[in-house]
Amino acid sequence: MNILYIYAHQEPASFNAALKTTALETLENAGHEIKVSDLYSMKFKPVLDASDFLQRKNKDILHLFPEQINASKTGTFVPDIMEEMEKVKWADLLIFQFPIYFTGMPAIMKGWLDRIFAAGFAFDPITQGVYDKGLLKGKKVMMTITTGADESLYSKGGAHGDINDLLKYITHCIFEYTGLEVLPSYIMFAANSQSKETGKQRLEKYAELLKGL
């Protein structure tokens, strides 16, 4: 498969970095083609605004959907958006790896989605090209996630609530909305306080999971 690995973590010496390294080595050894979007390393701009468009349909007022649809048709997004869109087009599978911040993904990754999963590219609000008609239909997606909190806090009845319910705004309202087939997430709780042995076991389990894709 062609796999796009979208990664958001600031620290090269972190457990998240070890997860990414494990993933890339495992996937390459399995014969997959890999492209990586390391968002912090790229200094990716997370803010969706008027500067994203080289050619405006309406220069007087910014209406995002019409501008995104126009830019999707004419190829007039700014280069960093176009480059990421080409990666998405190329990919059969997208893997998003990130630590949980306030029960969601880091702002830089949400900004990647805001800018790259644009109207006219990932979905079509005019023709109702969403969910089973989403423009990314035929591709798959999964998330690799670490949390600081213990699993009990992210369970039903826990202080934060069931993490799978909390992540539905991503799995359903973003991924399935754009037509992607959502694979089960690999979630590692209490990563900040894990032992070296636990970390090693999680890396090994992640490698085995990826071998089965």
PDB file of N, CA and C in Angstrom, residues 37-98:
ATOM      1  N   SER A  37       4.364  13.200   6.931  1.00  0.00           N
ATOM      2  CA  SER A  37       4.141  14.618   7.200  1.00  0.00           C
ATOM      3  C   SER A  37       4.373  14.823   8.702  1.00  0.00           C
ATOM      4  N   ASP A  38       5.602  15.235   9.045  1.00  0.00           N
ATOM      5  CA  ASP A  38       5.998  15.483  10.435  1.00  0.00           C
ATOM      6  C   ASP A  38       5.702  16.966  10.705  1.00  0.00           C
ATOM      7  N   LEU A  39       4.548  17.239  11.257  1.00  0.00           N
ATOM      8  CA  LEU A  39       3.992  18.594  11.228  1.00  0.00           C
ATOM      9  C   LEU A  39       4.821  19.624  11.991  1.00  0.00           C
ATOM     10  N   TYR A  40       5.329  19.273  13.165  1.00  0.00           N
ATOM     11  CA  TYR A  40       6.157  20.237  13.897  1.00  0.00           C
ATOM     12  C   TYR A  40       7.490  20.457  13.184  1.00  0.00           C
ATOM     13  N   SER A  41       8.080  19.391  12.693  1.00  0.00           N
ATOM     14  CA  SER A  41       9.341  19.516  11.970  1.00  0.00           C
ATOM     15  C   SER A  41       9.175  20.362  10.711  1.00  0.00           C
ATOM     16  N   MET A  42       8.036  20.223  10.058  1.00  0.00           N
ATOM     17  CA  MET A  42       7.735  20.993   8.848  1.00  0.00           C
ATOM     18  C   MET A  42       7.388  22.441   9.162  1.00  0.00           C
ATOM     19  N   LYS A  43       7.113  22.716  10.455  1.00  0.00           N
ATOM     20  CA  LYS A  43       6.585  24.022  10.871  1.00  0.00           C
ATOM     21  C   LYS A  43       5.301  24.327  10.085  1.00  0.00           C
ATOM     22  N   PHE A  44       4.440  23.309  10.026  1.00  0.00           N
ATOM     23  CA  PHE A  44       3.213  23.423   9.256  1.00  0.00           C
ATOM     24  C   PHE A  44       2.327  24.531   9.802  1.00  0.00           C
ATOM     25  N   LYS A  45       1.818  25.364   8.927  1.00  0.00           N
ATOM     26  CA  LYS A  45       0.908  26.448   9.306  1.00  0.00           C
ATOM     27  C   LYS A  45      -0.480  25.858   9.567  1.00  0.00           C
ATOM     28  N   PRO A  46      -0.987  25.964  10.805  1.00  0.00           N
ATOM     29  CA  PRO A  46      -2.260  25.326  11.114  1.00  0.00           C
ATOM     30  C   PRO A  46      -3.491  26.207  10.906  1.00  0.00           C
ATOM     31  N   VAL A  47      -3.289  27.458  10.544  1.00  0.00           N
ATOM     32  CA  VAL A  47      -4.408  28.408  10.502  1.00  0.00           C
ATOM     33  C   VAL A  47      -4.998  28.500   9.096  1.00  0.00           C
ATOM     34  N   LEU A  48      -6.277  28.188   8.989  1.00  0.00           N
ATOM     35  CA  LEU A  48      -7.007  28.329   7.733  1.00  0.00           C
ATOM     36  C   LEU A  48      -7.457  29.785   7.596  1.00  0.00           C
ATOM     37  N   ASP A  49      -6.952  30.463   6.569  1.00  0.00           N
ATOM     38  CA  ASP A  49      -7.318  31.862   6.382  1.00  0.00           C
ATOM     39  C   ASP A  49      -7.199  32.252   4.913  1.00  0.00           C
ATOM     40  N   ALA A  50      -7.376  33.538   4.632  1.00  0.00           N
ATOM     41  CA  ALA A  50      -7.404  34.022   3.252  1.00  0.00           C
ATOM     42  C   ALA A  50      -6.095  33.794   2.507  1.00  0.00           C
ATOM     43  N   SER A  51      -4.987  33.686   3.240  1.00  0.00           N
ATOM     44  CA  SER A  51      -3.694  33.504   2.586  1.00  0.00           C
ATOM     45  C   SER A  51      -3.529  32.113   1.976  1.00  0.00           C
ATOM     46  N   ASP A  52      -4.489  31.210   2.224  1.00  0.00           N
ATOM     47  CA  ASP A  52      -4.417  29.866   1.663  1.00  0.00           C
ATOM     48  C   ASP A  52      -4.736  29.830   0.170  1.00  0.00           C
ATOM     49  N   PHE A  53      -5.240  30.926  -0.374  1.00  0.00           N
ATOM     50  CA  PHE A  53      -5.716  30.937  -1.751  1.00  0.00           C
ATOM     51  C   PHE A  53      -4.894  31.876  -2.621  1.00  0.00           C
ATOM     52  N   LEU A  54      -4.353  31.332  -3.701  1.00  0.00           N
ATOM     53  CA  LEU A  54      -3.586  32.154  -4.634  1.00  0.00           C
ATOM     54  C   LEU A  54      -4.502  32.988  -5.518  1.00  0.00           C
ATOM     55  N   GLN A  55      -5.705  32.512  -5.726  1.00  0.00           N
ATOM     56  CA  GLN A  55      -6.641  33.169  -6.634  1.00  0.00           C
ATOM     57  C   GLN A  55      -8.014  33.183  -5.978  1.00  0.00           C
ATOM     58  N   ARG A  56      -8.486  34.337  -5.613  1.00  0.00           N
ATOM     59  CA  ARG A  56      -9.760  34.439  -4.901  1.00  0.00           C
ATOM     60  C   ARG A  56     -10.937  34.532  -5.861  1.00  0.00           C
ATOM     61  N   LYS A  57     -11.982  33.813  -5.535  1.00  0.00           N
ATOM     62  CA  LYS A  57     -13.230  33.925  -6.287  1.00  0.00           C
ATOM     63  C   LYS A  57     -13.952  35.215  -5.923  1.00  0.00           C
ATOM     64  N   ASN A  58     -13.895  35.573  -4.652  1.00  0.00           N
ATOM     65  CA  ASN A  58     -14.498  36.802  -4.163  1.00  0.00           C
ATOM     66  C   ASN A  58     -13.469  37.499  -3.287  1.00  0.00           C
ATOM     67  N   LYS A  59     -12.914  38.602  -3.744  1.00  0.00           N
ATOM     68  CA  LYS A  59     -11.858  39.298  -3.011  1.00  0.00           C
ATOM     69  C   LYS A  59     -12.391  40.205  -1.906  1.00  0.00           C
ATOM     70  N   ASP A  60     -13.697  40.427  -1.891  1.00  0.00           N
ATOM     71  CA  ASP A  60     -14.269  41.369  -0.936  1.00  0.00           C
ATOM     72  C   ASP A  60     -14.598  40.742   0.417  1.00  0.00           C
ATOM     73  N   ILE A  61     -15.007  39.466   0.385  1.00  0.00           N
ATOM     74  CA  ILE A  61     -15.377  38.788   1.620  1.00  0.00           C
ATOM     75  C   ILE A  61     -14.990  37.312   1.502  1.00  0.00           C
ATOM     76  N   LEU A  62     -14.516  36.743   2.595  1.00  0.00           N
ATOM     77  CA  LEU A  62     -14.038  35.370   2.562  1.00  0.00           C
ATOM     78  C   LEU A  62     -15.157  34.399   2.939  1.00  0.00           C
ATOM     79  N   HIS A  63     -15.650  33.671   1.937  1.00  0.00           N
ATOM     80  CA  HIS A  63     -16.567  32.558   2.156  1.00  0.00           C
ATOM     81  C   HIS A  63     -15.764  31.291   1.885  1.00  0.00           C
ATOM     82  N   LEU A  64     -15.484  30.528   2.948  1.00  0.00           N
ATOM     83  CA  LEU A  64     -14.513  29.442   2.835  1.00  0.00           C
ATOM     84  C   LEU A  64     -14.906  28.356   1.845  1.00  0.00           C
ATOM     85  N   PHE A  65     -16.126  27.843   1.925  1.00  0.00           N
ATOM     86  CA  PHE A  65     -16.478  26.737   1.045  1.00  0.00           C
ATOM     87  C   PHE A  65     -16.378  27.102  -0.433  1.00  0.00           C
ATOM     88  N   PRO A  66     -16.951  28.227  -0.870  1.00  0.00           N
ATOM     89  CA  PRO A  66     -16.789  28.588  -2.284  1.00  0.00           C
ATOM     90  C   PRO A  66     -15.328  28.776  -2.690  1.00  0.00           C
ATOM     91  N   GLU A  67     -14.521  29.364  -1.806  1.00  0.00           N
ATOM     92  CA  GLU A  67     -13.113  29.565  -2.134  1.00  0.00           C
ATOM     93  C   GLU A  67     -12.368  28.227  -2.202  1.00  0.00           C
ATOM     94  N   GLN A  68     -12.675  27.312  -1.274  1.00  0.00           N
ATOM     95  CA  GLN A  68     -12.024  26.012  -1.302  1.00  0.00           C
ATOM     96  C   GLN A  68     -12.431  25.206  -2.530  1.00  0.00           C
ATOM     97  N   ILE A  69     -13.697  25.253  -2.872  1.00  0.00           N
ATOM     98  CA  ILE A  69     -14.158  24.528  -4.053  1.00  0.00           C
ATOM     99  C   ILE A  69     -13.506  25.090  -5.303  1.00  0.00           C
ATOM    100  N   ASN A  70     -13.411  26.406  -5.386  1.00  0.00           N
ATOM    101  CA  ASN A  70     -12.755  27.040  -6.540  1.00  0.00           C
ATOM    102  C   ASN A  70     -11.286  26.661  -6.608  1.00  0.00           C
ATOM    103  N   ALA A  71     -10.608  26.696  -5.457  1.00  0.00           N
ATOM    104  CA  ALA A  71      -9.185  26.354  -5.439  1.00  0.00           C
ATOM    105  C   ALA A  71      -8.961  24.875  -5.748  1.00  0.00           C
ATOM    106  N   SER A  72      -9.889  24.013  -5.320  1.00  0.00           N
ATOM    107  CA  SER A  72      -9.795  22.590  -5.633  1.00  0.00           C
ATOM    108  C   SER A  72      -9.918  22.360  -7.141  1.00  0.00           C
ATOM    109  N   LYS A  73     -10.808  23.101  -7.782  1.00  0.00           N
ATOM    110  CA  LYS A  73     -11.021  22.954  -9.223  1.00  0.00           C
ATOM    111  C   LYS A  73      -9.868  23.525 -10.040  1.00  0.00           C
ATOM    112  N   THR A  74      -9.302  24.636  -9.564  1.00  0.00           N
ATOM    113  CA  THR A  74      -8.301  25.355 -10.347  1.00  0.00           C
ATOM    114  C   THR A  74      -6.868  25.081  -9.916  1.00  0.00           C
ATOM    115  N   GLY A  75      -6.699  24.337  -8.806  1.00  0.00           N
ATOM    116  CA  GLY A  75      -5.348  24.055  -8.310  1.00  0.00           C
ATOM    117  C   GLY A  75      -4.640  25.292  -7.811  1.00  0.00           C
ATOM    118  N   THR A  76      -5.407  26.181  -7.155  1.00  0.00           N
ATOM    119  CA  THR A  76      -4.833  27.459  -6.734  1.00  0.00           C
ATOM    120  C   THR A  76      -4.775  27.618  -5.213  1.00  0.00           C
ATOM    121  N   PHE A  77      -4.678  26.502  -4.492  1.00  0.00           N
ATOM    122  CA  PHE A  77      -4.267  26.589  -3.092  1.00  0.00           C
ATOM    123  C   PHE A  77      -2.784  26.941  -3.051  1.00  0.00           C
ATOM    124  N   VAL A  78      -2.319  27.451  -1.916  1.00  0.00           N
ATOM    125  CA  VAL A  78      -0.897  27.735  -1.756  1.00  0.00           C
ATOM    126  C   VAL A  78      -0.113  26.420  -1.773  1.00  0.00           C
ATOM    127  N   PRO A  79       1.200  26.476  -2.073  1.00  0.00           N
ATOM    128  CA  PRO A  79       1.976  25.247  -2.277  1.00  0.00           C
ATOM    129  C   PRO A  79       1.949  24.245  -1.135  1.00  0.00           C
ATOM    130  N   ASP A  80       1.973  24.700   0.144  1.00  0.00           N
ATOM    131  CA  ASP A  80       2.013  23.708   1.220  1.00  0.00           C
ATOM    132  C   ASP A  80       0.735  22.875   1.278  1.00  0.00           C
ATOM    133  N   ILE A  81      -0.402  23.482   0.926  1.00  0.00           N
ATOM    134  CA  ILE A  81      -1.653  22.729   0.867  1.00  0.00           C
ATOM    135  C   ILE A  81      -1.639  21.769  -0.311  1.00  0.00           C
ATOM    136  N   MET A  82      -1.221  22.251  -1.467  1.00  0.00           N
ATOM    137  CA  MET A  82      -1.198  21.407  -2.665  1.00  0.00           C
ATOM    138  C   MET A  82      -0.298  20.188  -2.464  1.00  0.00           C
ATOM    139  N   GLU A  83       0.838  20.388  -1.805  1.00  0.00           N
ATOM    140  CA  GLU A  83       1.771  19.276  -1.563  1.00  0.00           C
ATOM    141  C   GLU A  83       1.140  18.207  -0.676  1.00  0.00           C
ATOM    142  N   GLU A  84       0.441  18.636   0.367  1.00  0.00           N
ATOM    143  CA  GLU A  84      -0.203  17.670   1.261  1.00  0.00           C
ATOM    144  C   GLU A  84      -1.383  16.987   0.576  1.00  0.00           C
ATOM    145  N   MET A  85      -2.112  17.716  -0.234  1.00  0.00           N
ATOM    146  CA  MET A  85      -3.217  17.108  -0.979  1.00  0.00           C
ATOM    147  C   MET A  85      -2.716  16.032  -1.938  1.00  0.00           C
ATOM    148  N   GLU A  86      -1.580  16.278  -2.561  1.00  0.00           N
ATOM    149  CA  GLU A  86      -1.012  15.274  -3.460  1.00  0.00           C
ATOM    150  C   GLU A  86      -0.645  14.005  -2.695  1.00  0.00           C
ATOM    151  N   LYS A  87      -0.151  14.177  -1.467  1.00  0.00           N
ATOM    152  CA  LYS A  87       0.149  13.012  -0.632  1.00  0.00           C
ATOM    153  C   LYS A  87      -1.128  12.225  -0.320  1.00  0.00           C
ATOM    154  N   VAL A  88      -2.198  12.944   0.002  1.00  0.00           N
ATOM    155  CA  VAL A  88      -3.466  12.278   0.311  1.00  0.00           C
ATOM    156  C   VAL A  88      -3.992  11.538  -0.913  1.00  0.00           C
ATOM    157  N   LYS A  89      -3.924  12.169  -2.076  1.00  0.00           N
ATOM    158  CA  LYS A  89      -4.363  11.508  -3.313  1.00  0.00           C
ATOM    159  C   LYS A  89      -3.588  10.216  -3.541  1.00  0.00           C
ATOM    160  N   TRP A  90      -2.300  10.259  -3.274  1.00  0.00           N
ATOM    161  CA  TRP A  90      -1.401   9.129  -3.496  1.00  0.00           C
ATOM    162  C   TRP A  90      -1.674   7.982  -2.533  1.00  0.00           C
ATOM    163  N   ALA A  91      -2.114   8.302  -1.329  1.00  0.00           N
ATOM    164  CA  ALA A  91      -2.193   7.315  -0.246  1.00  0.00           C
ATOM    165  C   ALA A  91      -3.411   6.406  -0.357  1.00  0.00           C
ATOM    166  N   ASP A  92      -3.192   5.139   0.024  1.00  0.00           N
ATOM    167  CA  ASP A  92      -4.290   4.195   0.231  1.00  0.00           C
ATOM    168  C   ASP A  92      -4.738   4.207   1.692  1.00  0.00           C
ATOM    169  N   LEU A  93      -3.786   4.505   2.579  1.00  0.00           N
ATOM    170  CA  LEU A  93      -4.034   4.515   4.018  1.00  0.00           C
ATOM    171  C   LEU A  93      -3.376   5.742   4.629  1.00  0.00           C
ATOM    172  N   LEU A  94      -4.112   6.427   5.512  1.00  0.00           N
ATOM    173  CA  LEU A  94      -3.576   7.542   6.284  1.00  0.00           C
ATOM    174  C   LEU A  94      -3.492   7.110   7.744  1.00  0.00           C
ATOM    175  N   ILE A  95      -2.326   7.310   8.367  1.00  0.00           N
ATOM    176  CA  ILE A  95      -2.156   7.029   9.790  1.00  0.00           C
ATOM    177  C   ILE A  95      -1.841   8.334  10.503  1.00  0.00           C
ATOM    178  N   PHE A  96      -2.685   8.698  11.454  1.00  0.00           N
ATOM    179  CA  PHE A  96      -2.486   9.907  12.250  1.00  0.00           C
ATOM    180  C   PHE A  96      -1.954   9.497  13.619  1.00  0.00           C
ATOM    181  N   GLN A  97      -0.788   9.999  13.983  1.00  0.00           N
ATOM    182  CA  GLN A  97      -0.214   9.704  15.293  1.00  0.00           C
ATOM    183  C   GLN A  97      -0.058  10.988  16.100  1.00  0.00           C
ATOM    184  N   PHE A  98      -0.570  10.955  17.343  1.00  0.00           N
ATOM    185  CA  PHE A  98      -0.532  12.174  18.162  1.00  0.00           C
ATOM    186  C   PHE A  98      -0.806  11.855  19.626  1.00  0.00           C
TER     187      PHE A  98
END
